[in-house]
């Protein structure tokens, strides 16, 4: 995938600082969550170093005809208003059933009290909305993409 023109200057600035970004590894520019409030909260966790993983519904990739992320992919995390905040490198990707997501992953997601029970409760609601959007029914066995990442570049002083 190619870097969207609106982010070309941001990518160039990051390249000058890191010297390790290859355009061929670009995956996507995205905001976390499905609302401005959620995107701000989650981006804040990434920027402070608390959030080092994210979960998505595998069915969404199928519905959108888009490949899932893979280790080595680089993505631009942006605010809900499309302001670039940082560049993430995908370090690991696992696909597991919703009810098989491990407690360690909930901790890496860094949300709320970081427990698996809270993760399940919050993500059950989130994935139910996503399932409704793509015409699927949520279930305990729905496939979840568990993506681990590291921040490879952050805008100095960035805030969601």
Short mmCIF file of N, CA and C in Angstrom, two decimals:
data_model
loop_
_atom_site.label_atom_id
_atom_site.label_comp_id
_atom_site.label_asym_id
_atom_site.label_seq_id
_atom_site.Cartn_x
_atom_site.Cartn_y
_atom_site.Cartn_z
N UNK A 1 0.85 -1.17 0.00
CA UNK A 1 0.00 0.00 0.00
C UNK A 1 0.89 1.24 0.00
N UNK A 2 0.37 2.29 -0.54
CA UNK A 2 1.19 3.51 -0.60
C UNK A 2 0.76 4.49 0.49
N UNK A 3 1.69 5.33 0.87
CA UNK A 3 1.44 6.32 1.92
C UNK A 3 0.50 7.38 1.36
N UNK A 4 -0.63 7.64 2.02
CA UNK A 4 -1.54 8.68 1.54
C UNK A 4 -0.83 10.03 1.45
N UNK A 5 -1.13 10.78 0.42
CA UNK A 5 -0.47 12.06 0.18
C UNK A 5 -0.56 12.99 1.39
N UNK A 6 -1.69 12.96 2.09
CA UNK A 6 -1.85 13.85 3.24
C UNK A 6 -0.85 13.57 4.36
N UNK A 7 -0.21 12.39 4.33
CA UNK A 7 0.76 12.03 5.37
C UNK A 7 2.19 11.98 4.85
N UNK A 8 2.43 12.38 3.61
CA UNK A 8 3.76 12.29 3.01
C UNK A 8 4.79 13.13 3.77
N UNK A 9 4.45 14.34 4.15
CA UNK A 9 5.40 15.19 4.89
C UNK A 9 5.71 14.60 6.27
N UNK A 10 4.69 14.07 6.93
CA UNK A 10 4.88 13.42 8.23
C UNK A 10 5.83 12.23 8.09
N UNK A 11 5.61 11.41 7.08
CA UNK A 11 6.45 10.23 6.85
C UNK A 11 7.90 10.65 6.57
N UNK A 12 8.07 11.68 5.76
CA UNK A 12 9.41 12.18 5.44
C UNK A 12 10.13 12.68 6.68
N UNK A 13 9.41 13.41 7.54
CA UNK A 13 10.00 13.90 8.78
C UNK A 13 10.41 12.74 9.68
N UNK A 14 9.57 11.73 9.76
CA UNK A 14 9.88 10.56 10.57
C UNK A 14 11.10 9.82 10.01
N UNK A 15 11.19 9.73 8.71
CA UNK A 15 12.32 9.06 8.07
C UNK A 15 13.63 9.78 8.39
N UNK A 16 13.60 11.10 8.37
CA UNK A 16 14.82 11.86 8.69
C UNK A 16 15.29 11.57 10.11
N UNK A 17 14.37 11.36 11.02
CA UNK A 17 14.72 11.12 12.42
C UNK A 17 15.13 9.67 12.66
N UNK A 18 14.36 8.72 12.11
CA UNK A 18 14.58 7.31 12.43
C UNK A 18 15.54 6.61 11.48
N UNK A 19 15.57 7.03 10.23
CA UNK A 19 16.42 6.40 9.21
C UNK A 19 16.07 4.92 9.00
N UNK A 20 14.87 4.49 9.40
CA UNK A 20 14.56 3.06 9.28
C UNK A 20 13.17 2.77 8.72
N UNK A 21 12.55 3.76 8.12
CA UNK A 21 11.21 3.54 7.58
C UNK A 21 11.30 3.27 6.09
N UNK A 22 10.71 2.18 5.67
CA UNK A 22 10.66 1.85 4.26
C UNK A 22 9.22 1.98 3.79
N UNK A 23 9.01 2.76 2.75
CA UNK A 23 7.65 2.99 2.25
C UNK A 23 6.97 1.68 1.89
N UNK A 24 7.72 0.69 1.44
CA UNK A 24 7.15 -0.60 1.07
C UNK A 24 6.56 -1.37 2.23
N UNK A 25 6.88 -0.96 3.44
CA UNK A 25 6.34 -1.61 4.64
C UNK A 25 5.10 -0.90 5.17
N UNK A 26 4.68 0.19 4.51
CA UNK A 26 3.51 0.93 4.98
C UNK A 26 2.27 0.07 4.85
N UNK A 27 1.47 0.03 5.92
CA UNK A 27 0.24 -0.76 5.93
C UNK A 27 -1.00 0.12 5.87
N UNK A 28 -1.15 1.05 6.81
CA UNK A 28 -2.33 1.90 6.83
C UNK A 28 -2.13 3.10 7.74
N UNK A 29 -3.00 4.08 7.59
CA UNK A 29 -3.15 5.18 8.54
C UNK A 29 -4.51 4.97 9.19
N UNK A 30 -4.55 5.00 10.51
CA UNK A 30 -5.80 4.68 11.19
C UNK A 30 -5.91 5.36 12.54
N UNK A 31 -7.14 5.47 13.01
CA UNK A 31 -7.43 5.89 14.38
C UNK A 31 -7.95 4.66 15.11
N UNK A 32 -7.63 4.53 16.36
CA UNK A 32 -8.12 3.42 17.16
C UNK A 32 -9.56 3.69 17.59
N UNK A 33 -10.37 2.62 17.67
CA UNK A 33 -11.73 2.76 18.15
C UNK A 33 -12.70 3.18 17.07
N UNK A 34 -13.93 3.46 17.51
CA UNK A 34 -14.98 3.81 16.55
C UNK A 34 -15.71 5.11 16.93
N UNK A 35 -15.04 5.95 17.71
CA UNK A 35 -15.59 7.26 18.05
C UNK A 35 -14.44 8.19 18.40
N UNK A 36 -14.70 9.49 18.36
CA UNK A 36 -13.66 10.47 18.69
C UNK A 36 -13.18 10.29 20.13
N UNK A 37 -14.11 10.07 21.05
CA UNK A 37 -13.73 9.90 22.45
C UNK A 37 -12.85 8.68 22.65
N UNK A 38 -13.25 7.55 22.05
CA UNK A 38 -12.47 6.32 22.18
C UNK A 38 -11.10 6.48 21.51
N UNK A 39 -11.08 7.10 20.34
CA UNK A 39 -9.81 7.29 19.62
C UNK A 39 -8.83 8.11 20.45
N UNK A 40 -9.32 9.16 21.09
CA UNK A 40 -8.46 9.99 21.92
C UNK A 40 -7.92 9.25 23.12
N UNK A 41 -8.80 8.50 23.78
CA UNK A 41 -8.38 7.73 24.96
C UNK A 41 -7.32 6.70 24.58
N UNK A 42 -7.59 5.92 23.52
CA UNK A 42 -6.67 4.86 23.13
C UNK A 42 -5.34 5.41 22.60
N UNK A 43 -5.40 6.48 21.81
CA UNK A 43 -4.16 7.09 21.31
C UNK A 43 -3.33 7.61 22.48
N UNK A 44 -3.98 8.16 23.49
CA UNK A 44 -3.25 8.63 24.67
C UNK A 44 -2.50 7.49 25.35
N UNK A 45 -3.13 6.31 25.43
CA UNK A 45 -2.47 5.15 26.03
C UNK A 45 -1.25 4.73 25.21
N UNK A 46 -1.37 4.80 23.88
CA UNK A 46 -0.23 4.46 23.02
C UNK A 46 0.90 5.46 23.25
N UNK A 47 0.57 6.74 23.22
CA UNK A 47 1.59 7.79 23.33
C UNK A 47 2.31 7.78 24.68
N UNK A 48 1.62 7.36 25.74
CA UNK A 48 2.28 7.30 27.05
C UNK A 48 3.00 5.98 27.27
N UNK A 49 2.89 5.04 26.31
CA UNK A 49 3.59 3.77 26.40
C UNK A 49 2.86 2.66 27.11
N UNK A 50 1.62 2.90 27.50
CA UNK A 50 0.83 1.89 28.21
C UNK A 50 0.26 0.85 27.25
N UNK A 51 -0.23 1.28 26.12
CA UNK A 51 -0.88 0.39 25.14
C UNK A 51 0.15 -0.07 24.11
N UNK A 52 0.37 -1.40 24.06
CA UNK A 52 1.34 -1.97 23.13
C UNK A 52 0.73 -3.07 22.27
N UNK A 53 -0.60 -3.09 22.24
CA UNK A 53 -1.31 -4.09 21.44
C UNK A 53 -2.71 -3.57 21.15
N UNK A 54 -3.32 -4.15 20.12
CA UNK A 54 -4.70 -3.80 19.79
C UNK A 54 -5.39 -5.02 19.20
N UNK A 55 -6.69 -5.06 19.34
CA UNK A 55 -7.48 -6.19 18.85
C UNK A 55 -8.45 -5.71 17.79
N UNK A 56 -8.63 -6.53 16.78
CA UNK A 56 -9.61 -6.23 15.74
C UNK A 56 -10.31 -7.52 15.34
N UNK A 57 -11.39 -7.37 14.65
CA UNK A 57 -12.21 -8.50 14.23
C UNK A 57 -11.72 -9.00 12.87
N UNK A 58 -11.32 -10.26 12.79
CA UNK A 58 -10.81 -10.82 11.53
C UNK A 58 -11.85 -10.69 10.42
N UNK A 59 -13.12 -10.81 10.76
CA UNK A 59 -14.17 -10.70 9.75
C UNK A 59 -14.18 -9.34 9.07
N UNK A 60 -13.74 -8.30 9.77
CA UNK A 60 -13.70 -6.96 9.18
C UNK A 60 -12.74 -6.92 8.00
N UNK A 61 -11.59 -7.56 8.15
CA UNK A 61 -10.62 -7.59 7.04
C UNK A 61 -11.23 -8.30 5.84
N UNK A 62 -11.91 -9.41 6.09
CA UNK A 62 -12.58 -10.14 5.01
C UNK A 62 -13.64 -9.27 4.35
N UNK A 63 -14.44 -8.61 5.16
CA UNK A 63 -15.51 -7.76 4.65
C UNK A 63 -14.97 -6.61 3.80
N UNK A 64 -13.82 -6.06 4.22
CA UNK A 64 -13.22 -4.93 3.50
C UNK A 64 -12.28 -5.37 2.39
N UNK A 65 -12.06 -6.68 2.23
CA UNK A 65 -11.14 -7.17 1.21
C UNK A 65 -9.71 -6.71 1.44
N UNK A 66 -9.33 -6.61 2.70
CA UNK A 66 -8.01 -6.08 3.06
C UNK A 66 -7.21 -7.16 3.79
N UNK A 67 -5.92 -7.29 3.49
CA UNK A 67 -5.12 -8.28 4.23
C UNK A 67 -4.94 -7.85 5.68
N UNK A 68 -4.78 -8.85 6.54
CA UNK A 68 -4.50 -8.55 7.95
C UNK A 68 -3.08 -8.01 8.08
N UNK A 69 -2.81 -7.25 9.14
CA UNK A 69 -1.44 -6.78 9.36
C UNK A 69 -0.51 -7.96 9.62
N UNK A 70 0.77 -7.74 9.36
CA UNK A 70 1.77 -8.78 9.60
C UNK A 70 3.00 -8.14 10.25
N UNK A 71 3.81 -8.93 10.94
CA UNK A 71 5.01 -8.37 11.56
C UNK A 71 5.86 -7.62 10.53
N UNK A 72 6.34 -6.46 10.95
CA UNK A 72 7.15 -5.62 10.07
C UNK A 72 6.37 -4.51 9.41
N UNK A 73 5.04 -4.62 9.39
CA UNK A 73 4.22 -3.55 8.80
C UNK A 73 4.37 -2.28 9.62
N UNK A 74 4.30 -1.14 8.94
CA UNK A 74 4.35 0.18 9.58
C UNK A 74 3.04 0.90 9.33
N UNK A 75 2.46 1.46 10.37
CA UNK A 75 1.19 2.17 10.26
C UNK A 75 1.28 3.52 10.96
N UNK A 76 0.53 4.47 10.44
CA UNK A 76 0.44 5.78 11.06
C UNK A 76 -0.78 5.79 11.96
N UNK A 77 -0.55 6.02 13.25
CA UNK A 77 -1.67 6.20 14.18
C UNK A 77 -2.03 7.68 14.12
N UNK A 78 -3.30 7.94 13.86
CA UNK A 78 -3.75 9.33 13.75
C UNK A 78 -4.87 9.59 14.74
N UNK A 79 -5.11 10.86 14.97
CA UNK A 79 -6.23 11.27 15.81
C UNK A 79 -7.52 11.06 15.02
N UNK A 80 -8.65 11.18 15.69
CA UNK A 80 -9.95 11.06 15.01
C UNK A 80 -10.08 12.09 13.90
N UNK A 81 -9.41 13.24 14.08
CA UNK A 81 -9.47 14.31 13.06
C UNK A 81 -8.37 14.16 12.01
N UNK A 82 -7.73 13.00 11.95
CA UNK A 82 -6.74 12.63 10.93
C UNK A 82 -5.40 13.35 11.09
N UNK A 83 -5.06 13.74 12.30
CA UNK A 83 -3.75 14.33 12.56
C UNK A 83 -2.79 13.20 12.93
N UNK A 84 -1.65 13.07 12.22
CA UNK A 84 -0.72 11.98 12.54
C UNK A 84 -0.07 12.18 13.91
N UNK A 85 0.00 11.09 14.67
CA UNK A 85 0.55 11.13 16.03
C UNK A 85 1.85 10.36 16.16
N UNK A 86 1.90 9.18 15.55
CA UNK A 86 3.09 8.35 15.66
C UNK A 86 3.05 7.26 14.58
N UNK A 87 4.16 6.56 14.47
CA UNK A 87 4.24 5.43 13.55
C UNK A 87 4.45 4.18 14.39
N UNK A 88 3.63 3.17 14.11
CA UNK A 88 3.69 1.91 14.83
C UNK A 88 4.26 0.83 13.92
N UNK A 89 5.08 -0.04 14.49
CA UNK A 89 5.55 -1.21 13.77
C UNK A 89 4.88 -2.43 14.38
N UNK A 90 4.21 -3.21 13.55
CA UNK A 90 3.60 -4.45 14.01
C UNK A 90 4.71 -5.44 14.32
N UNK A 91 4.70 -6.00 15.53
CA UNK A 91 5.75 -6.93 15.93
C UNK A 91 5.29 -8.38 16.00
N UNK A 92 3.99 -8.61 16.17
CA UNK A 92 3.44 -9.96 16.20
C UNK A 92 1.95 -9.89 15.93
N UNK A 93 1.42 -10.94 15.33
CA UNK A 93 -0.02 -11.02 15.05
C UNK A 93 -0.46 -12.45 15.30
N UNK A 94 -1.50 -12.60 16.10
CA UNK A 94 -2.12 -13.90 16.35
C UNK A 94 -3.61 -13.76 16.12
N UNK A 95 -4.23 -14.82 15.62
CA UNK A 95 -5.69 -14.83 15.46
C UNK A 95 -6.22 -15.93 16.38
N UNK A 96 -7.08 -15.52 17.31
CA UNK A 96 -7.65 -16.46 18.27
C UNK A 96 -9.14 -16.18 18.43
N UNK A 97 -9.85 -17.17 18.91
CA UNK A 97 -11.27 -16.97 19.21
C UNK A 97 -11.41 -15.96 20.34
N UNK A 98 -12.49 -15.20 20.31
CA UNK A 98 -12.72 -14.16 21.33
C UNK A 98 -12.50 -14.69 22.74
N UNK A 99 -13.07 -15.85 23.05
CA UNK A 99 -12.98 -16.39 24.41
C UNK A 99 -11.61 -17.01 24.71
N UNK A 100 -10.72 -17.04 23.72
CA UNK A 100 -9.37 -17.58 23.94
C UNK A 100 -8.30 -16.49 24.00
N UNK A 101 -8.71 -15.23 23.94
CA UNK A 101 -7.74 -14.14 24.07
C UNK A 101 -7.14 -14.24 25.48
N UNK A 102 -5.81 -14.30 25.59
CA UNK A 102 -5.20 -14.50 26.91
C UNK A 102 -5.12 -13.23 27.76
N UNK A 103 -5.01 -13.43 29.05
CA UNK A 103 -4.91 -12.32 29.99
C UNK A 103 -3.69 -11.44 29.69
N UNK A 104 -2.61 -12.04 29.22
CA UNK A 104 -1.40 -11.27 28.89
C UNK A 104 -1.69 -10.25 27.80
N UNK A 105 -2.57 -10.62 26.86
CA UNK A 105 -2.91 -9.69 25.79
C UNK A 105 -3.72 -8.52 26.33
N UNK A 106 -4.66 -8.80 27.22
CA UNK A 106 -5.45 -7.73 27.84
C UNK A 106 -4.54 -6.75 28.56
N UNK A 107 -3.51 -7.26 29.21
CA UNK A 107 -2.55 -6.40 29.90
C UNK A 107 -1.81 -5.50 28.90
N UNK A 108 -1.38 -6.08 27.77
CA UNK A 108 -0.67 -5.30 26.75
C UNK A 108 -1.56 -4.26 26.09
N UNK A 109 -2.86 -4.54 26.01
CA UNK A 109 -3.78 -3.55 25.44
C UNK A 109 -3.83 -2.31 26.34
N UNK A 110 -3.62 -2.49 27.64
CA UNK A 110 -3.45 -1.35 28.53
C UNK A 110 -4.70 -0.56 28.87
N UNK A 111 -5.86 -1.10 28.58
CA UNK A 111 -7.11 -0.35 28.78
C UNK A 111 -7.73 -0.65 30.14
N UNK A 112 -8.39 0.35 30.72
CA UNK A 112 -9.10 0.16 31.98
C UNK A 112 -8.18 -0.38 33.06
N UNK A 113 -8.65 -1.42 33.76
CA UNK A 113 -7.83 -2.01 34.83
C UNK A 113 -6.90 -3.10 34.29
N UNK A 114 -6.88 -3.28 32.98
CA UNK A 114 -5.97 -4.20 32.27
C UNK A 114 -6.23 -5.67 32.55
N UNK A 115 -7.42 -6.00 33.09
CA UNK A 115 -7.74 -7.40 33.36
C UNK A 115 -8.48 -8.00 32.17
N UNK A 116 -8.42 -9.33 32.09
CA UNK A 116 -9.11 -10.02 31.00
C UNK A 116 -10.62 -9.86 31.10
N UNK A 117 -11.17 -9.86 32.31
CA UNK A 117 -12.63 -9.73 32.44
C UNK A 117 -13.10 -8.37 31.93
N UNK A 118 -12.37 -7.31 32.24
CA UNK A 118 -12.73 -5.98 31.72
C UNK A 118 -12.52 -5.93 30.22
N UNK A 119 -11.42 -6.52 29.73
CA UNK A 119 -11.16 -6.55 28.29
C UNK A 119 -12.34 -7.22 27.57
N UNK A 120 -12.76 -8.38 28.07
CA UNK A 120 -13.87 -9.10 27.42
C UNK A 120 -15.15 -8.27 27.44
N UNK A 121 -15.46 -7.70 28.57
CA UNK A 121 -16.69 -6.91 28.69
C UNK A 121 -16.68 -5.74 27.70
N UNK A 122 -15.60 -4.98 27.67
CA UNK A 122 -15.52 -3.82 26.78
C UNK A 122 -15.46 -4.21 25.30
N UNK A 123 -14.69 -5.25 25.00
CA UNK A 123 -14.55 -5.63 23.60
C UNK A 123 -15.77 -6.38 23.07
N UNK A 124 -16.51 -7.04 23.94
CA UNK A 124 -17.75 -7.68 23.52
C UNK A 124 -18.70 -6.62 22.96
N UNK A 125 -18.79 -5.49 23.63
CA UNK A 125 -19.64 -4.39 23.17
C UNK A 125 -19.10 -3.80 21.87
N UNK A 126 -17.80 -3.56 21.83
CA UNK A 126 -17.17 -2.99 20.63
C UNK A 126 -17.35 -3.92 19.43
N UNK A 127 -17.05 -5.21 19.60
CA UNK A 127 -17.16 -6.14 18.48
C UNK A 127 -18.60 -6.40 18.07
N UNK A 128 -19.55 -6.27 18.99
CA UNK A 128 -20.96 -6.38 18.62
C UNK A 128 -21.34 -5.26 17.65
N UNK A 129 -20.85 -4.04 17.90
CA UNK A 129 -21.11 -2.93 16.97
C UNK A 129 -20.45 -3.20 15.62
N UNK A 130 -19.24 -3.71 15.65
CA UNK A 130 -18.53 -4.00 14.40
C UNK A 130 -19.22 -5.12 13.63
N UNK A 131 -19.67 -6.15 14.32
CA UNK A 131 -20.41 -7.24 13.66
C UNK A 131 -21.68 -6.71 13.01
N UNK A 132 -22.40 -5.86 13.70
CA UNK A 132 -23.62 -5.28 13.13
C UNK A 132 -23.30 -4.49 11.87
N UNK A 133 -22.18 -3.77 11.88
CA UNK A 133 -21.79 -2.95 10.73
C UNK A 133 -21.49 -3.81 9.50
N UNK A 134 -20.92 -5.00 9.70
CA UNK A 134 -20.54 -5.84 8.56
C UNK A 134 -21.51 -7.00 8.32
N UNK A 135 -22.61 -7.02 9.07
CA UNK A 135 -23.63 -8.04 8.84
C UNK A 135 -23.29 -9.42 9.38
N UNK A 136 -22.57 -9.47 10.49
CA UNK A 136 -22.23 -10.74 11.12
C UNK A 136 -22.84 -10.76 12.52
N UNK A 137 -22.88 -11.95 13.11
CA UNK A 137 -23.38 -12.09 14.48
C UNK A 137 -22.21 -12.38 15.42
N UNK A 138 -22.11 -11.62 16.50
CA UNK A 138 -21.01 -11.87 17.44
C UNK A 138 -21.18 -13.23 18.12
N UNK A 139 -20.06 -13.83 18.47
CA UNK A 139 -20.10 -15.11 19.18
C UNK A 139 -18.80 -15.28 19.96
N UNK A 140 -18.79 -16.18 20.93
CA UNK A 140 -17.56 -16.42 21.70
C UNK A 140 -16.42 -16.94 20.82
N UNK A 141 -16.76 -17.52 19.67
CA UNK A 141 -15.71 -18.08 18.80
C UNK A 141 -15.31 -17.13 17.66
N UNK A 142 -15.84 -15.90 17.64
CA UNK A 142 -15.48 -14.99 16.54
C UNK A 142 -13.96 -14.77 16.54
N UNK A 143 -13.36 -14.73 15.35
CA UNK A 143 -11.90 -14.62 15.27
C UNK A 143 -11.40 -13.20 15.53
N UNK A 144 -10.49 -13.09 16.47
CA UNK A 144 -9.93 -11.80 16.88
C UNK A 144 -8.46 -11.74 16.46
N UNK A 145 -8.10 -10.65 15.80
CA UNK A 145 -6.71 -10.41 15.41
C UNK A 145 -6.04 -9.68 16.57
N UNK A 146 -5.10 -10.34 17.21
CA UNK A 146 -4.36 -9.76 18.34
C UNK A 146 -3.03 -9.26 17.80
N UNK A 147 -2.92 -7.95 17.66
CA UNK A 147 -1.75 -7.33 17.05
C UNK A 147 -0.90 -6.64 18.13
N UNK A 148 0.37 -6.98 18.15
CA UNK A 148 1.34 -6.36 19.05
C UNK A 148 2.12 -5.33 18.24
N UNK A 149 2.50 -4.22 18.87
CA UNK A 149 3.22 -3.19 18.13
C UNK A 149 4.19 -2.45 19.03
N UNK A 150 5.09 -1.73 18.39
CA UNK A 150 5.98 -0.80 19.10
C UNK A 150 5.92 0.54 18.38
N UNK A 151 6.13 1.60 19.13
CA UNK A 151 6.17 2.94 18.55
C UNK A 151 7.59 3.17 18.02
N UNK A 152 7.71 3.44 16.71
CA UNK A 152 9.04 3.67 16.13
C UNK A 152 9.31 5.15 15.88
N UNK A 153 8.26 5.95 15.90
CA UNK A 153 8.42 7.40 15.77
C UNK A 153 7.20 8.06 16.39
N UNK A 154 7.43 9.12 17.14
CA UNK A 154 6.33 9.86 17.75
C UNK A 154 6.57 11.35 17.53
N UNK A 155 5.52 12.04 17.15
CA UNK A 155 5.61 13.49 17.00
C UNK A 155 5.97 14.07 18.36
N UNK A 156 7.03 14.87 18.45
CA UNK A 156 7.38 15.47 19.74
C UNK A 156 6.20 16.24 20.33
N UNK A 157 5.87 15.93 21.57
CA UNK A 157 4.77 16.62 22.24
C UNK A 157 3.40 16.22 21.75
N UNK A 158 3.30 15.12 20.98
CA UNK A 158 2.01 14.70 20.43
C UNK A 158 1.02 14.41 21.55
N UNK A 159 -0.20 14.83 21.34
CA UNK A 159 -1.30 14.53 22.25
C UNK A 159 -2.52 14.27 21.40
N UNK A 160 -3.32 13.30 21.83
CA UNK A 160 -4.50 12.96 21.02
C UNK A 160 -5.50 14.08 21.01
#
